[in-house]
C-alpha cells in the first residue's frame, strides 16, 4: 500500500510544483471528508494543494426550516419520529431532536425498513420517517414507500429531505467567485447514479471530475489523477473506483427513485435555494408525504449571524477563518451546518485538525 | 470554550467525553470541594488511621444485561475492581446496590447475582455490604447496579500524573474497542451478527504483578467510556505534555475495526472493560511487556506511542497508516451511527 501511496505522492508533488499556483480540489462526500481527516492526508500534501470539503454531508445541508418542520411533528402526541442518528443534533430555530428526546416519541433507526417496521408495531401512532440523504439513501426510502403502499400501511409517512449532488455541484461552480479547480466525486453516490452523471460538469465548466473510493490510498490516487489532468491542462471524467462504480450506475435503484420521486426546487443550509436539487414524492404517493398529510411546510431559514458555512461549503474559506468556529460553534452546540454532523467540514476540522500543528 | 448552554441533561453527558467533563467541572466539583476529589482519579486516595486506601464507586446501566463475554453482574465487579487496581491498590471489599424495576424476572436476577458472586470469588474480593431498592415500572430500565470498592495501596507504589515525563512510553495490554462494539452490535435496534466479544475482565492480578515486579510504571488508567482517545486526552491535559501514538501499533481486532467502520465510529473512542493504559519509563518497557505478554490478559500488549514535549498546546496526535498525522480530540460523549 505504501508503494502506491508513494508513487501517487510523487506525481502530486511534481504536478503541484509545475503548476506553481494554489490548487483547490473539492470533495463532495462526507465519507471522503472523514477519511481524509482521519488518515491525515492533508499533512502529506504539498502546501499549494488544498482540499475543500464541499456540501457532501446530507445532514449538514439539511435546512433549518426542514428541522423546524420535524420538531413541530415531534411535538405531536400522535406521531412517532423515526430518524437516522445523525439528525439528532441538527439545530432548528428552537432546539434539536436531542433536546426533545426526553419526550420519548423519537426513535433512532438504522434503515428505512426499521422505520416501516416501527409503523407496523405501533398501529395507534403515525410514524414519520425523517428521510434525508443523497442519491444513496433515496432508493431505500422509495422501497419502503412502495412497500407501505402495497401493504396499505397508512400510519407510515415520510418527510422527504432527499437531495441531489449534481445540481449542488453546478450551483457551486455557477457562483461568481468560486475557486474550485476540480472535484473528487463521491464513490457511494456514483455507484447509484453512475459516473456518467458528472459528464455535464466536465463539459460545461471544464473541471476534472474523478470518482474515487474511500480508502486513504484510493483517495490519494484520485487526487493524483486530478493533478495529472490539471498539470496537462486537461479536464476529464474518470472513475478509479471501477470495482463499484459503472458509467450508468444502478439502473434498478434509479428506476425505483424515479417511480416515487420527482426533482423539486429546495433549500440547502448554507447554499440557499437550488433549482431541481431535492426529491419530492410524486402525487400518486401523496398519502405518504408527511408535508402534505400534516400541512407542514419547509420555510427557508433566516441567515445565522456570523456563520460562514456558505463560504466553507463553496471552498472560499477554511473553517478556522470563521469567527464562530470553536468558540460559539462546536460539535456540542453547532450553529452552522458544517459543524452539525461528524461528517461536516467544520466538525471534522474541529475533531481532527483544530489545533495548530506542533513543529519539531 | 464557552460554558455549555444545555439546561437539561443529555444522554451524551454520561458518555465519558467532553460533555461529561464539563458537567463534572462546572456543576459537580463547585459544590463538593476537597483534596481527594480534586485529583479526579479512578479512585480517591485516602489515608485513614495509618492505612493508605483507595476508594471508588461506579454505577452500571449496561443494555443489554447479558452480552457476549459478560453481563451486568460481572461488569459491576470488574469495573470497580479495575478502578481500584489502576490506582495502584489491591482491592479488598466491594458493596453492591441494586435498583430493580417492578416486574423484573427473579431468575434473571439470580443469574446476575451468581455472576457477581463467581466474579468476586475469582478475583478474591468480598462483597461485604449492599442495598436493594425497587422502583415502579418505567422508573428504571430493568436493573441498575452500583458497586463501591475499597483497596489497600500497594507498598512503595505511587502513581500519578505528576510523574509523567517526556520520553515515557505508552503501553496498552491488548486490543481496543472490543467491549463497546460488542454492546452496540447486540443492542436490539442493531442486531447484526458478529463474532465480537467484550473484553470485560478483572485486571487486578496483572496490574499487581506489574507494579510489584517493575519500578517504571508512572500512571495507569482503564480506558472505559470515551475509549483510548479520552484517556490520552486526560493525560495530555493533566500533564501539559503532548502524546504521540502510532495507528499501526495499536492492536485492534479486524471484526471490531470492520464494525466500527461500518457504523462510522472511531475505534479510539470506543469503550473497553479489560484494558489499561500505562505510562512507563523507557528503561522498564521490556520488563513490563514481558510480564504482560505472559499473562492471558496481556498477550497482545504493545507500546503504542510516547509522551513528547509541547510547543503550543498539549495535544494527542496519531501517525496514521499512510504516514499522515492528525489530532485525536476528546470525544463529545455519544457516538451516533452515521447515515452515509
XYZ file of C-alpha atoms in Angstrom:
700
model
C 0.000 0.000 0.000
C 2.778 2.421 0.920
C 4.289 1.853 -2.541
C 1.113 3.007 -4.229
C 0.882 5.998 -1.920
C 4.495 6.999 -2.555
C 4.044 6.698 -6.295
C 0.900 8.839 -6.257
C 2.551 11.353 -3.958
C 5.441 11.761 -6.390
C 3.012 12.595 -9.200
C 1.094 15.024 -6.996
C 4.304 16.754 -5.840
C 5.617 17.129 -9.386
C 2.279 18.401 -10.741
C 1.872 20.949 -7.953
C 5.406 22.198 -8.486
C 4.835 22.569 -12.225
C 1.545 24.370 -11.691
C 3.119 26.640 -9.083
C -0.208 28.183 -8.014
C -2.772 27.216 -5.427
C -4.865 24.188 -6.458
C -8.263 23.642 -4.835
C -9.823 20.201 -5.071
C -13.265 19.773 -3.567
C -14.668 16.532 -2.231
C -18.461 16.361 -2.076
C -18.921 13.323 0.103
C -18.950 13.206 3.887
C -17.255 9.820 3.956
C -14.389 11.247 1.887
C -14.173 14.196 4.276
C -13.891 11.963 7.324
C -11.452 9.564 5.672
C -9.249 12.481 4.595
C -9.153 13.841 8.135
C -8.806 10.500 9.879
C -5.934 9.341 7.743
C -4.135 12.667 7.884
C -3.957 13.007 4.090
C -3.741 16.807 4.253
C -0.500 16.559 6.203
C 1.292 14.731 3.387
C 0.170 17.009 0.520
C 2.194 19.895 -0.956
C 1.425 23.287 0.587
C -0.212 24.676 -2.548
C -2.701 21.806 -2.838
C -5.810 22.471 -0.757
C -8.662 20.067 -0.167
C -12.041 21.749 0.212
C -14.880 19.936 1.915
C -17.991 20.718 -0.095
C -21.663 20.041 0.576
C -21.148 16.287 0.861
C -22.852 15.650 4.136
C -26.625 15.434 3.668
C -27.313 16.081 7.334
C -25.265 19.264 7.309
C -27.002 20.744 4.304
C -30.470 19.939 5.637
C -32.060 23.330 6.096
C -33.197 24.745 9.407
C -36.724 25.051 8.011
C -36.847 21.282 7.489
C -35.667 20.666 11.061
C -38.337 23.043 12.358
C -40.937 21.001 10.472
C -39.549 17.837 12.084
C -39.654 19.430 15.532
C -43.259 20.506 15.009
C -44.160 16.893 14.225
C -42.149 15.682 17.237
C -44.390 17.802 19.446
C -47.490 15.908 18.329
C -48.636 13.081 20.589
C -49.974 11.065 17.665
C -46.610 10.919 15.866
C -43.568 8.746 16.288
C -40.450 10.200 14.675
C -38.079 7.655 13.102
C -34.723 9.205 12.278
C -31.167 8.336 11.377
C -28.876 9.026 14.353
C -27.002 11.872 12.678
C -30.108 14.050 12.595
C -30.468 14.085 16.378
C -28.212 17.064 16.963
C -29.066 19.224 13.966
C -30.277 22.583 15.283
C -33.578 24.138 14.297
C -34.784 27.554 15.397
C -35.730 26.284 18.869
C -33.615 23.292 19.761
C -32.928 19.906 18.197
C -34.311 16.382 18.379
C -31.667 15.645 21.021
C -33.169 18.223 23.348
C -36.643 16.814 22.684
C -35.624 13.210 23.200
C -36.962 13.209 26.744
C -40.433 13.099 25.208
C -39.601 9.593 24.009
C -41.502 9.729 20.716
C -38.235 9.900 18.796
C -36.575 6.678 17.724
C -33.204 6.243 16.072
C -33.347 3.773 13.177
C -30.589 2.323 11.051
C -32.650 1.765 7.941
C -35.874 2.797 6.277
C -37.099 -0.785 6.806
C -36.740 -0.290 10.574
C -38.940 2.793 10.284
C -41.630 0.860 8.406
C -41.445 -1.927 10.998
C -41.951 0.704 13.693
C -45.194 1.676 11.969
C -46.332 -1.949 11.885
C -45.512 -2.331 15.597
C -47.295 0.889 16.597
C -50.614 0.923 14.749
C -52.039 3.660 17.025
C -49.339 6.163 16.031
C -48.300 7.709 12.745
C -44.646 7.002 12.113
C -42.888 9.839 10.304
C -39.630 8.735 8.725
C -37.122 11.584 8.512
C -35.909 10.725 5.028
C -32.648 12.538 4.430
C -29.620 11.730 2.355
C -28.376 11.986 -1.198
C -28.985 9.568 -4.053
C -27.556 6.815 -1.836
C -30.379 6.678 0.691
C -33.233 7.767 -1.588
C -33.706 4.266 -3.132
C -34.144 2.743 0.340
C -36.795 5.345 1.126
C -38.538 4.669 -2.188
C -38.604 0.949 -1.433
C -40.447 1.389 1.862
C -42.879 3.902 0.399
C -43.785 1.324 -2.245
C -43.973 -1.385 0.410
C -46.230 0.721 2.617
C -48.485 1.413 -0.378
C -48.633 -2.255 -1.375
C -49.337 -3.421 2.170
C -51.678 -0.463 2.905
C -49.701 0.634 5.959
C -51.238 4.063 6.168
C -49.834 5.021 9.571
C -46.473 5.425 7.845
C -45.246 8.508 6.009
C -42.003 10.223 5.127
C -40.749 13.781 5.369
C -38.541 13.887 2.300
C -35.367 15.889 2.715
C -33.552 13.933 -0.002
C -31.068 15.926 -2.033
C -29.220 15.565 -5.321
C -25.475 16.076 -5.564
C -25.026 17.161 -9.173
C -27.305 20.251 -9.029
C -25.398 21.401 -5.926
C -22.043 20.985 -7.691
C -23.355 23.009 -10.635
C -24.653 25.692 -8.248
C -21.214 25.966 -6.632
C -19.489 26.362 -9.998
C -22.038 28.967 -11.044
C -21.060 31.215 -8.114
C -19.068 34.159 -9.412
C -16.098 33.938 -7.073
C -15.788 30.204 -6.555
C -12.262 28.820 -6.659
C -12.802 25.125 -7.288
C -10.306 23.606 -9.733
C -11.583 20.034 -9.680
C -13.945 17.616 -7.947
C -13.144 14.376 -6.178
C -16.524 12.779 -6.854
C -18.349 10.649 -4.283
C -17.995 6.870 -4.520
C -21.309 5.817 -2.976
C -23.442 8.344 -4.852
C -21.688 7.416 -8.092
C -22.463 3.748 -7.515
C -26.141 4.729 -7.790
C -26.148 7.491 -10.407
C -23.147 6.254 -12.416
C -20.036 8.289 -13.118
C -21.604 9.416 -16.387
C -23.777 11.783 -14.332
C -20.796 14.116 -13.904
C -20.103 14.415 -17.635
C -22.096 17.637 -17.873
C -19.957 19.297 -15.220
C -16.760 18.433 -17.077
C -18.218 19.730 -20.355
C -19.964 22.861 -19.115
C -17.426 24.035 -16.550
C -14.206 22.425 -17.744
C -13.337 20.926 -14.376
C -11.807 17.457 -13.865
C -14.193 15.043 -12.113
C -12.646 11.893 -10.673
C -14.641 9.256 -8.784
C -12.663 7.528 -6.033
C -13.262 5.041 -3.212
C -12.863 5.756 0.479
C -9.656 4.030 1.475
C -6.877 6.584 2.012
C -4.885 5.043 -0.830
C -7.867 5.358 -3.211
C -8.349 8.989 -2.245
C -4.677 9.765 -2.820
C -4.795 8.043 -6.198
C -7.883 10.097 -7.048
C -6.021 13.284 -6.158
C -3.098 12.028 -8.217
C -5.327 11.582 -11.281
C -6.731 15.098 -10.828
C -3.230 16.600 -10.507
C -2.117 14.735 -13.609
C -5.015 16.259 -15.575
C -4.514 19.761 -14.196
C -0.812 19.817 -14.975
C -1.556 18.601 -18.504
C -4.192 21.327 -18.844
C -6.982 18.785 -19.231
C -10.410 18.318 -17.665
C -11.713 14.784 -17.960
C -14.234 12.487 -16.380
C -12.700 9.411 -14.825
C -13.600 6.748 -12.306
C -10.835 4.951 -10.445
C -13.397 3.059 -8.380
C -14.282 0.560 -11.065
C -14.973 -2.273 -8.622
C -18.108 -0.472 -7.502
C -18.936 2.333 -9.938
C -20.073 1.940 -13.524
C -20.835 4.609 -16.096
C -24.595 4.143 -15.906
C -24.846 3.246 -12.203
C -27.528 1.173 -10.570
C -30.436 1.343 -13.020
C -32.850 -0.541 -10.732
C -32.210 1.937 -7.927
C -32.646 4.887 -10.286
C -35.931 3.440 -11.560
C -37.473 3.000 -8.157
C -36.453 6.530 -7.156
C -37.954 7.923 -10.375
C -41.127 5.997 -9.786
C -41.695 7.524 -6.328
C -39.974 10.901 -6.510
C -39.589 13.896 -8.783
C -36.943 16.641 -8.604
C -38.095 19.868 -6.978
C -36.509 23.186 -6.050
C -35.306 23.107 -2.477
C -33.358 24.786 0.262
C -29.837 23.848 1.299
C -28.357 25.036 4.547
C -25.576 27.423 3.713
C -26.292 27.435 -0.027
C -29.877 28.647 -0.190
C -32.403 27.620 -2.823
C -31.108 25.381 -5.611
C -33.230 24.515 -8.627
C -34.349 20.894 -9.003
C -31.982 19.766 -6.258
C -34.336 17.904 -3.915
C -36.652 14.925 -4.221
C -40.365 15.298 -3.611
C -42.852 12.397 -3.501
C -44.928 12.111 -6.667
C -48.661 12.793 -6.428
C -49.594 9.130 -6.556
C -47.758 8.628 -3.262
C -49.009 11.846 -1.660
C -50.711 9.815 1.057
C -47.234 9.003 2.383
C -45.989 12.572 2.213
C -45.789 13.976 5.741
C -45.594 17.561 4.393
C -48.989 17.153 2.796
C -50.530 14.910 5.451
C -49.793 17.282 8.329
C -49.820 20.509 6.371
C -46.295 21.407 7.452
C -44.003 23.268 5.136
C -40.313 23.910 4.889
C -39.839 27.618 5.457
C -36.485 28.969 4.341
C -34.357 29.717 7.356
C -33.129 33.130 8.340
C -29.444 33.682 7.940
C -27.429 32.828 11.011
C -25.491 35.867 12.115
C -21.744 35.443 11.774
C -21.987 31.925 10.301
C -19.758 31.486 7.248
C -20.734 27.920 6.378
C -21.797 29.036 2.919
C -18.266 30.184 2.222
C -16.823 26.996 3.743
C -19.104 24.875 1.569
C -18.099 26.882 -1.508
C -14.450 26.435 -0.603
C -13.843 30.163 -0.185
C -12.550 29.943 3.379
C -11.265 27.290 5.747
C -13.394 26.574 8.824
C -10.926 28.232 11.176
C -11.389 31.536 9.348
C -14.975 31.755 10.626
C -15.321 33.864 13.775
C -17.767 31.435 15.367
C -15.591 28.350 14.856
C -14.611 26.539 18.034
C -15.935 29.332 20.259
C -19.628 29.824 19.613
C -19.946 26.906 17.227
C -18.753 23.493 18.450
C -19.890 19.900 17.872
C -21.662 20.116 21.262
C -23.613 23.172 20.211
C -23.390 23.561 16.476
C -24.528 26.822 14.944
C -23.776 26.244 11.290
C -24.428 23.224 9.098
C -20.816 22.169 8.711
C -20.465 21.625 12.450
C -23.619 19.567 12.719
C -22.733 16.055 11.655
C -19.460 14.273 12.305
C -19.056 14.307 8.519
C -19.361 18.063 8.211
C -16.287 20.041 7.204
C -16.155 22.130 10.385
C -16.855 19.188 12.700
C -14.150 17.096 11.051
C -11.793 20.049 11.247
C -12.679 20.576 14.906
C -12.284 16.912 15.731
C -9.172 16.048 13.813
C -7.346 19.197 12.937
C -8.356 22.148 15.052
C -5.116 22.931 16.798
C -2.062 24.299 15.164
C 0.327 21.578 14.097
C 3.191 21.264 16.504
C 6.555 21.944 14.903
C 9.572 19.839 15.728
C -14.517 27.134 25.050
C -17.709 28.745 26.263
C -19.759 27.243 29.050
C -22.204 24.732 27.593
C -25.680 26.149 27.364
C -27.734 22.966 27.888
C -30.420 23.403 30.511
C -31.136 19.688 30.679
C -29.073 16.541 30.977
C -28.484 14.793 27.661
C -27.517 11.163 27.197
C -24.179 12.451 25.963
C -23.455 13.877 29.434
C -22.812 10.292 30.531
C -20.604 9.317 27.629
C -17.187 9.883 29.169
C -16.294 12.693 26.790
C -16.121 16.469 26.712
C -19.715 16.962 27.828
C -19.247 14.801 30.924
C -16.041 16.616 31.730
C -17.897 19.937 31.527
C -20.647 18.585 33.789
C -18.132 17.465 36.410
C -16.095 20.675 36.332
C -18.957 23.166 36.036
C -21.632 21.576 38.192
C -20.310 18.787 40.426
C -16.919 19.985 41.647
C -18.016 23.507 42.693
C -20.438 22.019 45.226
C -18.101 19.356 46.596
C -14.648 20.728 47.170
C -11.952 18.577 48.788
C -8.405 17.478 48.014
C -9.124 13.783 47.438
C -11.863 14.549 44.903
C -9.924 17.273 43.154
C -7.493 14.711 41.709
C -10.384 13.183 39.726
C -8.654 9.818 39.687
C -10.292 6.476 39.013
C -10.193 6.052 42.806
C -9.798 8.550 45.627
C -6.650 8.150 47.694
C -7.288 8.322 51.431
C -5.063 8.000 54.464
C -7.203 6.638 57.258
C -5.791 5.671 60.680
C -2.365 4.954 59.278
C -3.568 2.976 56.256
C -3.245 4.129 52.676
C -6.526 3.316 50.980
C -8.172 3.704 47.598
C -11.919 4.213 47.455
C -14.149 4.270 44.383
C -17.708 3.829 43.145
C -19.359 3.153 39.814
C -22.885 2.539 38.543
C -23.760 0.039 35.828
C -26.648 0.611 33.464
C -25.473 -1.512 30.530
C -28.024 -2.613 27.940
C -28.362 -5.473 27.078
C -27.868 -7.010 30.538
C -26.256 -10.114 29.053
C -23.762 -9.816 26.216
C -21.094 -11.907 24.577
C -18.216 -12.030 27.060
C -20.082 -10.912 30.154
C -23.144 -9.487 31.859
C -24.038 -6.564 34.096
C -23.028 -8.537 37.209
C -19.542 -9.409 36.005
C -19.125 -5.843 34.726
C -20.182 -4.334 38.070
C -17.466 -6.279 39.879
C -14.687 -5.996 37.292
C -15.280 -2.306 36.583
C -14.929 -1.232 40.193
C -12.053 -3.631 40.842
C -10.231 -2.198 37.812
C -10.709 1.360 39.064
C -9.022 0.319 42.329
C -6.272 -1.609 40.547
C -5.217 1.166 38.156
C -4.887 3.486 41.153
C -2.180 1.130 42.459
C -4.151 -0.727 45.108
C -5.164 -4.276 45.970
C -8.970 -4.481 46.014
C -10.278 -5.883 49.306
C -14.012 -5.310 49.555
C -16.964 -4.133 47.487
C -20.511 -3.005 48.141
C -23.413 -3.999 45.915
C -26.537 -1.857 45.463
C -29.387 -2.974 43.251
C -32.112 -0.762 41.831
C -34.708 -3.064 40.307
C -37.744 -2.213 38.197
C -41.115 -3.663 39.156
C -41.694 -6.839 37.169
C -38.063 -7.822 36.643
C -37.689 -11.601 36.362
C -36.304 -13.256 39.510
C -34.448 -15.918 37.537
C -32.560 -13.213 35.640
C -31.721 -11.564 38.961
C -30.395 -14.936 40.178
C -28.242 -15.268 37.079
C -26.810 -11.785 37.590
C -26.122 -12.399 41.278
C -24.449 -15.728 40.518
C -22.223 -13.909 38.071
C -21.412 -11.251 40.696
C -20.513 -13.976 43.200
C -18.378 -16.025 40.813
C -16.508 -12.978 39.537
C -15.788 -11.685 43.050
C -14.637 -15.162 44.153
C -12.260 -15.500 41.244
C -10.732 -12.109 41.959
C -10.577 -12.757 45.702
C -12.591 -9.749 46.773
C -15.567 -9.888 49.152
C -18.908 -8.197 48.694
C -19.382 -7.053 52.266
C -22.488 -4.903 52.275
C -25.279 -3.865 49.972
C -28.683 -2.406 49.401
C -31.783 -3.298 47.404
C -34.370 -0.848 46.127
C -37.302 -1.450 43.841
C -38.971 1.218 41.711
C -42.204 1.422 39.721
C -42.290 0.027 36.220
C -40.830 2.651 33.924
C -38.779 4.351 36.663
C -35.694 2.273 35.785
C -34.702 0.124 32.827
C -34.967 -3.382 34.377
C -31.979 -3.294 36.728
C -29.219 -0.848 37.620
C -26.279 -1.807 39.812
C -23.934 0.339 41.842
C -20.791 -1.006 43.411
C -18.286 0.818 45.594
C -14.898 -0.619 46.427
C -12.073 -0.192 48.811
C -8.463 -1.216 48.246
C -5.165 -1.064 50.098
C -2.449 0.786 48.253
C 0.480 -1.395 47.306
C 3.600 -0.560 49.295
C 6.032 1.685 47.502
C 3.631 2.359 44.642
C 2.742 5.964 43.940
C 1.039 6.547 40.612
C 0.005 9.951 39.360
C 0.060 12.445 36.514
C 2.885 14.324 38.271
C 5.477 11.660 37.486
C 4.894 11.552 33.750
C 7.830 12.939 31.752
C 8.856 13.496 28.132
C 10.155 10.235 26.645
C 7.871 7.951 28.674
C 6.244 5.183 26.683
C 2.551 4.448 26.414
C 1.631 0.808 26.854
C -1.713 -0.927 26.408
C -2.380 -4.534 27.379
C -4.271 -5.556 24.247
C -6.862 -4.802 21.582
C -9.138 -1.793 21.852
C -12.847 -1.305 21.209
C -13.983 -4.873 21.939
C -16.443 -4.058 24.709
C -18.117 -1.053 23.130
C -18.552 -2.610 19.704
C -19.930 -5.830 21.254
C -22.543 -3.883 23.199
C -23.502 -1.791 20.189
C -23.795 -4.864 17.967
C -26.068 -6.600 20.476
C -28.419 -3.698 21.101
C -31.922 -4.554 20.000
C -32.038 -1.937 17.302
C -28.806 -3.188 15.703
C -28.840 -6.940 15.931
C -26.079 -7.555 13.435
C -24.386 -10.918 13.559
C -20.818 -10.770 14.647
C -18.056 -12.603 16.409
C -17.438 -9.664 18.681
C -16.767 -10.409 22.338
C -16.458 -7.979 25.231
C -13.060 -7.825 26.901
C -14.744 -7.458 30.327
C -12.196 -8.796 32.842
C -10.557 -8.018 36.150
C -7.122 -6.515 35.666
C -6.214 -6.620 39.365
C -3.925 -9.660 39.102
C -1.953 -8.468 36.085
C -1.621 -4.924 37.406
C -0.419 -6.129 40.794
C 2.171 -8.349 39.128
C 3.392 -5.395 37.069
C 3.554 -2.980 39.991
C 5.271 -5.439 42.309
C 7.902 -6.572 39.806
C 8.802 -3.421 37.934
C 9.510 0.104 39.050
C 8.946 2.176 35.939
C 5.151 2.479 35.830
C 4.185 6.070 36.492
C 0.482 6.196 35.796
C -2.338 3.862 34.845
C -5.936 4.292 33.766
C -8.579 1.995 32.315
C -9.901 3.464 29.067
C -13.607 2.730 29.537
C -16.201 5.223 28.243
C -14.621 7.605 25.778
C -12.016 4.931 24.987
C -8.336 5.450 24.392
C -8.999 8.937 22.973
C -10.490 10.208 26.245
C -7.782 8.646 28.424
C -4.907 10.040 26.352
C -6.524 13.480 26.239
C -6.875 13.456 30.026
C -3.200 12.600 30.281
C -2.232 15.426 27.913
C -4.473 17.919 29.675
C -3.356 16.964 33.185
C 0.380 16.884 32.442
C 0.530 19.758 29.923
C 2.590 17.347 27.795
C 1.670 16.026 24.366
C 1.114 12.443 23.373
C 2.009 10.795 20.081
C 0.656 7.411 19.115
C 1.046 5.245 16.007
C -2.014 3.730 14.379
C -0.084 0.676 13.193
C 0.989 -0.187 16.749
C -2.469 -0.084 18.308
C -3.952 -3.587 18.496
C -7.485 -3.782 17.051
C -9.340 -6.952 16.118
C -10.359 -6.915 12.435
C -14.014 -7.650 13.341
C -14.043 -4.674 15.712
C -12.477 -2.407 13.096
C -14.953 -3.593 10.469
C -17.953 -2.981 12.752
C -16.630 0.456 13.723
C -16.042 1.379 10.065
C -19.499 0.196 9.097
C -21.162 2.373 11.719
C -18.802 5.302 11.254
C -17.212 5.093 14.709
C -13.636 5.961 15.523
C -12.347 2.884 17.337
C -10.142 5.127 19.509
C -13.292 6.446 21.192
C -14.922 3.071 21.843
C -15.191 1.717 25.399
C -13.017 -1.044 26.824
C -13.615 -3.037 30.018
C -10.500 -5.157 30.280
C -7.756 -2.767 29.237
C -5.375 -0.401 30.939
C -3.131 2.303 29.585
C 0.169 2.533 31.440
C 2.757 5.290 31.198
C 6.089 3.537 31.521
C 9.655 4.820 31.759
C 11.742 3.751 28.729
C 14.047 1.560 30.879
C 11.269 -0.666 32.144
C 9.413 -1.132 28.849
C 10.854 -4.582 28.189
C 10.086 -5.874 31.701
C 6.535 -4.559 31.551
C 5.870 -6.003 28.104
C 7.233 -9.396 29.036
C 5.093 -9.609 32.198
C 2.017 -8.586 30.202
C 2.632 -10.948 27.325
C 2.983 -13.887 29.728
C -0.469 -13.176 31.122
C -3.613 -14.117 29.214
C -4.959 -10.586 29.657
C -1.871 -9.054 28.100
C -0.857 -11.330 25.249
C -1.270 -8.553 22.701
C 0.267 -5.834 24.879
C 2.162 -3.232 22.934
C 3.859 0.132 23.127
C 1.613 2.426 21.134
C 3.397 5.735 21.442
C 5.173 8.152 23.731
C 4.923 11.322 25.733
C 6.519 14.269 23.934
C 7.125 17.929 24.646
C 4.552 20.609 23.961
C 5.260 23.724 21.955
C 1.866 25.415 21.932
C -0.983 23.439 23.486
C -0.919 19.854 24.773
C -2.192 17.558 22.036
C -2.793 13.925 21.299
C -1.581 13.180 17.792
C -1.698 9.961 15.834
C 0.541 8.920 12.987
C -1.791 7.210 10.534
C -1.233 4.113 8.434
C -0.338 6.208 5.418
C 2.220 8.242 7.339
C -0.033 11.267 7.784
C -0.747 12.918 11.098
C -3.920 14.031 12.766
C -5.126 15.157 16.129
C -7.128 12.870 18.392
C -9.715 15.006 20.165
C -11.547 14.387 23.391
C -14.732 12.633 22.222
C -18.009 14.532 22.537
C -19.823 11.918 24.557
C -22.057 9.810 22.416
C -21.058 8.391 19.084
C -24.005 8.099 16.752
C -24.329 5.869 13.718
C -23.814 7.730 10.506
C -26.148 7.641 7.578
C -23.959 7.926 4.519
